[in-house]
PDB file of C-alpha atoms and ligand atoms in Angstrom:
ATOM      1  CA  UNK A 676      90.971  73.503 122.403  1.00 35.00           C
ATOM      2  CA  UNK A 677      93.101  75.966 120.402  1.00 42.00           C
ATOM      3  CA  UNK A 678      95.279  79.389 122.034  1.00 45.00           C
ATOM      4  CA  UNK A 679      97.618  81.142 120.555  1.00 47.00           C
ATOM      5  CA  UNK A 680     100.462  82.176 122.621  1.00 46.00           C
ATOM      6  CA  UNK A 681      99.742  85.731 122.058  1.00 47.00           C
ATOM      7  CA  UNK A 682      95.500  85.101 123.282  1.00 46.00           C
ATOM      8  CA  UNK A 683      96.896  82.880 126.167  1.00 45.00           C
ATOM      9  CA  UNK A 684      99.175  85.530 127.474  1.00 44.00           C
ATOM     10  CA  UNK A 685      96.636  88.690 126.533  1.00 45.00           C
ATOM     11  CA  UNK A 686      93.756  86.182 128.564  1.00 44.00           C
ATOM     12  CA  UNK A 687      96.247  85.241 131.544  1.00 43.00           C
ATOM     13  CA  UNK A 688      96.956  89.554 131.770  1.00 42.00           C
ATOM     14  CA  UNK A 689      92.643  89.780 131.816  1.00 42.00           C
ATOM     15  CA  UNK A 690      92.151  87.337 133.663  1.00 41.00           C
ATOM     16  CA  UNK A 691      94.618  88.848 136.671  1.00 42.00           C
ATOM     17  CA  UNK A 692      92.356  92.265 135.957  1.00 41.00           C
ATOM     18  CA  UNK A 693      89.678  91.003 137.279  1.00 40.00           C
ATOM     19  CA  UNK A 694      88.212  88.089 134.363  1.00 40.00           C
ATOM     20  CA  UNK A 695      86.773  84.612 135.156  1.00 40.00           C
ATOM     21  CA  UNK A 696      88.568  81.657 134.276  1.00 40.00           C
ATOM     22  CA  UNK A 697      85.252  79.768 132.638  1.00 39.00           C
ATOM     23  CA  UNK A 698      85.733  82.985 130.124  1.00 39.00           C
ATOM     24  CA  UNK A 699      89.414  82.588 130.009  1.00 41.00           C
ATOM     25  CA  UNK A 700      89.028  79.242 128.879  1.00 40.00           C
ATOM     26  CA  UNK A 701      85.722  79.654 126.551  1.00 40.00           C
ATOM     27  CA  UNK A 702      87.550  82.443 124.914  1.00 43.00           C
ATOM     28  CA  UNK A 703      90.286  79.953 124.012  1.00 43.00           C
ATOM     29  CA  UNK A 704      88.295  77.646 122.127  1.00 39.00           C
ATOM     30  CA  UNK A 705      89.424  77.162 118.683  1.00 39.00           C
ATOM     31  CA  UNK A 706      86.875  79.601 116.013  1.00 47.00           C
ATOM     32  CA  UNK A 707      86.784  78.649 112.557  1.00 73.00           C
ATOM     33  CA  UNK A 708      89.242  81.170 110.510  1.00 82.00           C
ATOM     34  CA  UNK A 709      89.837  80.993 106.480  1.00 87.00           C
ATOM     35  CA  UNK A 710      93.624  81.368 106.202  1.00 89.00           C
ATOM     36  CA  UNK A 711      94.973  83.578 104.093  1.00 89.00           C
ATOM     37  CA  UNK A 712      98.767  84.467 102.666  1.00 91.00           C
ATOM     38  CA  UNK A 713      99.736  88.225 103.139  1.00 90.00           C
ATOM     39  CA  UNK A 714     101.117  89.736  99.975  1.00 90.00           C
ATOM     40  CA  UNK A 715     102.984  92.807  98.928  1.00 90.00           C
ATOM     41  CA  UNK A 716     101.540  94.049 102.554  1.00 89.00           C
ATOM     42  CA  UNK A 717      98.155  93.043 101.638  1.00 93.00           C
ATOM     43  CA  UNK A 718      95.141  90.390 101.917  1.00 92.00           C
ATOM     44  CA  UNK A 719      93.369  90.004  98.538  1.00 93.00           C
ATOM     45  CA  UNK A 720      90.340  87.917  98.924  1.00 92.00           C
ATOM     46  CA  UNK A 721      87.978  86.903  96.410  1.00 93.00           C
ATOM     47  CA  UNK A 722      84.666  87.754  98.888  1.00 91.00           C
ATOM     48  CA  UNK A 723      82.104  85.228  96.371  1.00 90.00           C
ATOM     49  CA  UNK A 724      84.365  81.708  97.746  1.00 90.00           C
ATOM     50  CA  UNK A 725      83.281  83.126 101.508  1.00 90.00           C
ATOM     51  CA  UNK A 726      80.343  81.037 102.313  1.00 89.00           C
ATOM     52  CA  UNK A 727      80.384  83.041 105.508  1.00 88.00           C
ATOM     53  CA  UNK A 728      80.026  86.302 103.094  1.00 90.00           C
ATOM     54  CA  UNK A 729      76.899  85.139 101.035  1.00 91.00           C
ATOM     55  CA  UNK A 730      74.243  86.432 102.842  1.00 89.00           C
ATOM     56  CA  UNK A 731      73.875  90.236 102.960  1.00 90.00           C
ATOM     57  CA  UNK A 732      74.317  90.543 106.646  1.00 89.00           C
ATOM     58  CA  UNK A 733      77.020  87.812 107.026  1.00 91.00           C
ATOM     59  CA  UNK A 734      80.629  87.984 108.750  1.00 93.00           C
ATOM     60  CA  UNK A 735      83.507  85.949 107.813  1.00 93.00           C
ATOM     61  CA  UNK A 736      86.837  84.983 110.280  1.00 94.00           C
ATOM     62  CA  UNK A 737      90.150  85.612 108.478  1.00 93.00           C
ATOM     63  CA  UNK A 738      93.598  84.455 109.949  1.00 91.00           C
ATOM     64  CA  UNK A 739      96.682  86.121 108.027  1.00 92.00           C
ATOM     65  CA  UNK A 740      99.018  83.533 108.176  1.00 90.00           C
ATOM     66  CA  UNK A 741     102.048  84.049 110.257  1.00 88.00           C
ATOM     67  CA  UNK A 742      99.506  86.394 112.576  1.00 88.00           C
ATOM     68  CA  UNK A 743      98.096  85.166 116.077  1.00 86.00           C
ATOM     69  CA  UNK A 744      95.007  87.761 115.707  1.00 88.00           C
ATOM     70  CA  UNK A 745      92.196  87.188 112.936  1.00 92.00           C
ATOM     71  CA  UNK A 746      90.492  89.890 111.390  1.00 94.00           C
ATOM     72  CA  UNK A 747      86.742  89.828 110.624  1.00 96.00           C
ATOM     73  CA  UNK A 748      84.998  90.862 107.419  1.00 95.00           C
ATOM     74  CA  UNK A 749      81.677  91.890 108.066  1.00 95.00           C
ATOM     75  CA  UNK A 750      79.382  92.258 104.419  1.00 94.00           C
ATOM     76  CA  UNK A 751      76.695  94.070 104.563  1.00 91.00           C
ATOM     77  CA  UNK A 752      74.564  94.605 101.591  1.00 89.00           C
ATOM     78  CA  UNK A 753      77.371  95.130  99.138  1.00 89.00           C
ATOM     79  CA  UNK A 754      79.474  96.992 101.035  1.00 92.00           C
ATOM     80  CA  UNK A 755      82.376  95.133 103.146  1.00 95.00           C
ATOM     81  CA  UNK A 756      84.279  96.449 106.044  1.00 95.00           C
ATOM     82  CA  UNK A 757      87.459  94.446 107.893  1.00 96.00           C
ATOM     83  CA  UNK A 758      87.452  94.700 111.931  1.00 96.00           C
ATOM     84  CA  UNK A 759      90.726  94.039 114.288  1.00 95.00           C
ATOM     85  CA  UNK A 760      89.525  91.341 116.448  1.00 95.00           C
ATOM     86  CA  UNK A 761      91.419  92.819 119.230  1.00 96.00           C
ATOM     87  CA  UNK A 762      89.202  94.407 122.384  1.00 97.00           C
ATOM     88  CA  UNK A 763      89.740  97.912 122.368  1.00 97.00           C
ATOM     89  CA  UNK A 764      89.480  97.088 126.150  1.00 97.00           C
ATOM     90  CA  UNK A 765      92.466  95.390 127.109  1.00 96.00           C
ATOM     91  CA  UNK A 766      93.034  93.490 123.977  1.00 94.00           C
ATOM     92  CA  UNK A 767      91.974  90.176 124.132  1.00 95.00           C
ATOM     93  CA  UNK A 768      90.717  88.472 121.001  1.00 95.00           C
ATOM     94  CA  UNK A 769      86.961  89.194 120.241  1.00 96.00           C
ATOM     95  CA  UNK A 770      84.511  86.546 118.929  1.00 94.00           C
ATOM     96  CA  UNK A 771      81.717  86.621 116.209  1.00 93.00           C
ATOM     97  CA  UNK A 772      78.534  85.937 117.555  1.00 91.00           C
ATOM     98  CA  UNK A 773      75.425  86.075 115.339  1.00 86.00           C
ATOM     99  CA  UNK A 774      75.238  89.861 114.213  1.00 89.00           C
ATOM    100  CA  UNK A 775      77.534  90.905 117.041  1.00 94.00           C
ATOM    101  CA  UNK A 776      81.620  90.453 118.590  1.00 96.00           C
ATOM    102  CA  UNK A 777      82.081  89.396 122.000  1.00 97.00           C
ATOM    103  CA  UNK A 778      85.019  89.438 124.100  1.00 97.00           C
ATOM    104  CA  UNK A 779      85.213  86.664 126.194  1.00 96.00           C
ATOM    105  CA  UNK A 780      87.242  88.676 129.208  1.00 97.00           C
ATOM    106  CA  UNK A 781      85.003  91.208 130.193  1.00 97.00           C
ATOM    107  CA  UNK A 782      82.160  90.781 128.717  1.00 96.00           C
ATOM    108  CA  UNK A 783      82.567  93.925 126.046  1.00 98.00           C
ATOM    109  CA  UNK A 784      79.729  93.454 122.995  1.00 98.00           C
ATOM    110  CA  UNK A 785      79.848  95.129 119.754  1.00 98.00           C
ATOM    111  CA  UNK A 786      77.842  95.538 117.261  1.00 96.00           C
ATOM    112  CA  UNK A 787      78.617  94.057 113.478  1.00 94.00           C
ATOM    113  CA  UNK A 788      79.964  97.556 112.684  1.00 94.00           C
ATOM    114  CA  UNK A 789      82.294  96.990 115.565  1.00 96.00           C
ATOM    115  CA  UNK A 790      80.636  99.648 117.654  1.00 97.00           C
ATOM    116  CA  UNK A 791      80.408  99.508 121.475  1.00 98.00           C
ATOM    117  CA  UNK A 792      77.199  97.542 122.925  1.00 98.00           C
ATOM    118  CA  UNK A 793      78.529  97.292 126.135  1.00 97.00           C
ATOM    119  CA  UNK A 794      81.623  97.743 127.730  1.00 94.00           C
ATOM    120  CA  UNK A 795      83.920  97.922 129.541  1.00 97.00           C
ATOM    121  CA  UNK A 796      85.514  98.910 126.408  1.00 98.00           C
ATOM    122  CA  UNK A 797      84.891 102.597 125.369  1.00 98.00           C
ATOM    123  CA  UNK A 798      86.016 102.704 121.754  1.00 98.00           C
ATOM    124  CA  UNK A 799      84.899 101.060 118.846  1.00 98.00           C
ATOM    125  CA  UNK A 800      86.994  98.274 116.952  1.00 97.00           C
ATOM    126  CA  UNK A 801      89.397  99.293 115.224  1.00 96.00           C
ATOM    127  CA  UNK A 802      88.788  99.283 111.139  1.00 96.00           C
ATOM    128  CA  UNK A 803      91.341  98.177 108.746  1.00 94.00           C
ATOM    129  CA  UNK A 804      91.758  99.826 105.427  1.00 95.00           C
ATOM    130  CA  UNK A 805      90.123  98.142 102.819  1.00 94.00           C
ATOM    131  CA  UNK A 806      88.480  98.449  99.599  1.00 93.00           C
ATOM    132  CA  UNK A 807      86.328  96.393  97.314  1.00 93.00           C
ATOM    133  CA  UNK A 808      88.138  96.584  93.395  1.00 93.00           C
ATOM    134  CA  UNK A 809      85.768  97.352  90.448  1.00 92.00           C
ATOM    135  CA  UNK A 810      84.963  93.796  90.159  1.00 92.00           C
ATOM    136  CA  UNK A 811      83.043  93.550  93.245  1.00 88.00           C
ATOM    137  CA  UNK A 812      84.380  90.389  94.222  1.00 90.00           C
ATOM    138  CA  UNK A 813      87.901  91.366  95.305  1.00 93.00           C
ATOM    139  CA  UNK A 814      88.361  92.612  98.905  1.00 94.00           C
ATOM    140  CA  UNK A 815      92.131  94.198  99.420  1.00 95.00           C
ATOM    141  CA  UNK A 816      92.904  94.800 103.021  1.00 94.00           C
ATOM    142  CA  UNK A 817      95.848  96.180 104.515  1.00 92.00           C
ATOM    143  CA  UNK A 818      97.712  94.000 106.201  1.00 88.00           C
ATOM    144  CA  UNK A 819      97.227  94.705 110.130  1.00 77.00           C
ATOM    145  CA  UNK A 820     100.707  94.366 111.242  1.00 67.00           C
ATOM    146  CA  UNK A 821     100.940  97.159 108.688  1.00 47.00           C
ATOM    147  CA  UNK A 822      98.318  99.119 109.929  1.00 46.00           C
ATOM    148  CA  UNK A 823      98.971  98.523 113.271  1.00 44.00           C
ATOM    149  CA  UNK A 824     102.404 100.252 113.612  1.00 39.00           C
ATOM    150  CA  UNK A 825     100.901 103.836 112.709  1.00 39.00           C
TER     151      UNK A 825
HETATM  152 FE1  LIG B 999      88.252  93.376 128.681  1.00 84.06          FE
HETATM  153 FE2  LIG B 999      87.762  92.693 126.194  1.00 84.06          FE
HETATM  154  S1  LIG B 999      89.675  92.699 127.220  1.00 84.06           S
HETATM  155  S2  LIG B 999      86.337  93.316 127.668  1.00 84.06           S
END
Protein backbone atom coordinates (compact mmCIF):
# COMPACT_ATOMS: atom_id res chain seq x y z
CA UNK A 1 0.00 0.00 0.00
CA UNK A 2 1.25 3.37 -1.30
CA UNK A 3 0.26 7.29 0.36
CA UNK A 4 1.76 10.14 -0.25
CA UNK A 5 2.24 12.39 2.60
CA UNK A 6 0.21 15.01 1.03
CA UNK A 7 -3.08 12.09 0.32
CA UNK A 8 -2.39 10.78 3.92
CA UNK A 9 -2.76 14.13 5.51
CA UNK A 10 -5.69 15.46 2.88
CA UNK A 11 -7.46 11.65 3.88
CA UNK A 12 -6.69 11.99 7.78
CA UNK A 13 -8.48 15.97 7.37
CA UNK A 14 -11.67 13.81 5.42
CA UNK A 15 -11.70 11.36 7.33
CA UNK A 16 -12.20 13.73 10.72
CA UNK A 17 -15.17 15.42 8.35
CA UNK A 18 -17.09 12.81 8.56
CA UNK A 19 -15.22 9.79 6.00
CA UNK A 20 -14.87 6.05 6.78
CA UNK A 21 -11.67 4.62 7.46
CA UNK A 22 -12.26 1.36 4.95
CA UNK A 23 -12.31 4.50 2.30
CA UNK A 24 -9.44 6.18 3.94
CA UNK A 25 -7.47 3.25 3.51
CA UNK A 26 -8.87 1.98 -0.09
CA UNK A 27 -8.18 5.43 -1.28
CA UNK A 28 -4.54 4.90 -0.30
CA UNK A 29 -3.85 2.03 -2.33
CA UNK A 30 -1.11 2.50 -4.71
CA UNK A 31 -2.83 3.36 -8.69
CA UNK A 32 -0.71 2.77 -11.52
CA UNK A 33 0.77 6.37 -12.73
CA UNK A 34 3.27 6.85 -15.92
CA UNK A 35 5.90 9.24 -14.53
CA UNK A 36 6.78 11.98 -16.23
CA UNK A 37 9.72 14.89 -15.94
CA UNK A 38 8.28 18.53 -15.90
CA UNK A 39 10.05 20.78 -18.35
CA UNK A 40 10.34 24.44 -19.07
CA UNK A 41 6.90 24.42 -16.85
CA UNK A 42 5.46 21.81 -18.95
CA UNK A 43 4.53 17.93 -19.50
CA UNK A 44 5.14 16.90 -23.14
CA UNK A 45 3.85 13.48 -23.72
CA UNK A 46 3.93 11.54 -26.75
CA UNK A 47 -0.07 10.27 -26.27
CA UNK A 48 0.63 6.95 -29.07
CA UNK A 49 3.33 5.13 -26.10
CA UNK A 50 0.00 5.45 -23.64
CA UNK A 51 -1.43 2.04 -23.81
CA UNK A 52 -3.99 3.50 -21.46
CA UNK A 53 -4.70 6.21 -24.41
CA UNK A 54 -5.31 3.70 -27.35
CA UNK A 55 -8.74 3.20 -27.26
CA UNK A 56 -10.97 6.17 -28.14
CA UNK A 57 -12.63 6.39 -24.81
CA UNK A 58 -9.53 5.55 -22.68
CA UNK A 59 -7.91 7.52 -19.59
CA UNK A 60 -4.38 7.45 -18.67
CA UNK A 61 -2.75 8.27 -14.83
CA UNK A 62 0.17 10.73 -15.03
CA UNK A 63 2.47 11.52 -11.96
CA UNK A 64 4.76 14.74 -12.59
CA UNK A 65 7.65 13.83 -10.86
CA UNK A 66 8.51 15.75 -7.80
CA UNK A 67 4.38 16.16 -7.44
CA UNK A 68 2.28 14.10 -4.77
CA UNK A 69 -1.04 14.62 -7.04
CA UNK A 70 -1.37 12.82 -10.59
CA UNK A 71 -3.18 14.27 -13.27
CA UNK A 72 -5.43 12.24 -15.61
CA UNK A 73 -5.61 12.40 -19.40
CA UNK A 74 -8.80 11.41 -20.55
CA UNK A 75 -8.81 10.74 -24.83
CA UNK A 76 -11.70 10.79 -26.30
CA UNK A 77 -12.02 10.30 -29.95
CA UNK A 78 -9.08 12.45 -30.93
CA UNK A 79 -9.47 15.01 -28.73
CA UNK A 80 -7.52 14.87 -25.20
CA UNK A 81 -8.26 16.79 -22.11
CA UNK A 82 -5.91 16.70 -18.65
CA UNK A 83 -8.03 16.60 -15.20
CA UNK A 84 -6.54 17.65 -11.55
CA UNK A 85 -7.09 14.58 -9.64
CA UNK A 86 -7.87 16.63 -6.69
CA UNK A 87 -11.80 16.52 -5.29
CA UNK A 88 -13.18 19.74 -5.82
CA UNK A 89 -14.81 18.63 -2.48
CA UNK A 90 -12.31 18.76 0.06
CA UNK A 91 -9.40 17.71 -1.99
CA UNK A 92 -8.56 14.36 -1.62
CA UNK A 93 -7.05 12.48 -4.54
CA UNK A 94 -9.70 11.10 -7.04
CA UNK A 95 -9.45 7.66 -8.72
CA UNK A 96 -10.13 6.41 -12.35
CA UNK A 97 -12.70 4.01 -12.47
CA UNK A 98 -13.88 2.60 -15.82
CA UNK A 99 -15.37 5.75 -17.69
CA UNK A 100 -15.66 7.66 -14.43
CA UNK A 101 -13.30 9.38 -11.15
CA UNK A 102 -14.12 8.49 -7.76
CA UNK A 103 -13.10 9.96 -4.63
CA UNK A 104 -12.59 7.59 -2.13
CA UNK A 105 -13.66 10.15 0.97
CA UNK A 106 -17.01 10.97 0.27
CA UNK A 107 -18.08 9.18 -2.20
CA UNK A 108 -18.06 12.24 -5.00
CA UNK A 109 -18.33 10.53 -8.83
CA UNK A 110 -17.49 12.24 -11.94
CA UNK A 111 -17.89 11.68 -15.09
CA UNK A 112 -14.73 11.15 -17.71
CA UNK A 113 -15.15 14.87 -18.54
CA UNK A 114 -14.63 15.44 -14.87
CA UNK A 115 -18.18 16.61 -14.37
CA UNK A 116 -20.16 16.08 -11.14
CA UNK A 117 -22.15 12.58 -10.90
CA UNK A 118 -22.67 12.85 -7.47
CA UNK A 119 -21.49 14.79 -4.79
CA UNK A 120 -20.84 16.05 -2.22
CA UNK A 121 -18.67 17.98 -4.43
CA UNK A 122 -20.46 20.80 -6.40
CA UNK A 123 -17.93 21.77 -9.05
CA UNK A 124 -16.46 20.01 -11.72
CA UNK A 125 -12.64 18.96 -11.82
CA UNK A 126 -10.60 21.25 -12.46
CA UNK A 127 -9.01 21.22 -16.27
CA UNK A 128 -5.46 21.86 -16.96
CA UNK A 129 -4.36 23.72 -20.00
CA UNK A 130 -3.38 21.62 -22.64
CA UNK A 131 -3.12 21.23 -26.23
CA UNK A 132 -2.48 18.51 -28.74
CA UNK A 133 0.64 19.95 -31.37
CA UNK A 134 0.03 19.53 -35.15
CA UNK A 135 1.40 16.14 -35.00
CA UNK A 136 -1.36 14.66 -33.14
CA UNK A 137 0.70 12.67 -31.01
CA UNK A 138 2.17 15.31 -28.70
CA UNK A 139 0.09 16.33 -25.64
CA UNK A 140 1.71 19.67 -23.83
CA UNK A 141 0.17 20.32 -20.49
CA UNK A 142 0.83 22.96 -18.17
CA UNK A 143 2.42 22.02 -15.40
CA UNK A 144 -0.22 22.05 -12.36
CA UNK A 145 1.87 23.58 -9.76
CA UNK A 146 1.88 26.23 -12.47
CA UNK A 147 -1.58 26.35 -12.99
CA UNK A 148 -2.46 25.96 -9.67
CA UNK A 149 -1.07 29.24 -8.20
CA UNK A 150 -3.50 31.49 -10.43
FE1 LIG B 1 -15.05 14.67 -0.04
FE2 LIG B 1 -13.83 14.02 -2.27
S1 LIG B 1 -12.98 14.98 -0.52
S2 LIG B 1 -15.88 13.65 -1.77
Amino acid sequence: MKCSRRVFVSRAGALLAGGSAAQWLAGCAAATAYRVTPAGGQLQLDVASFRDLHSTAGIATVQPDGDDVPIFIVRQNETYTALSAVCTHRGCTVEAKTGRFVCPCHGSTYSATGSVLRGPAEHPLRRIPSVLRADGRTLVIEHPRRTAAR
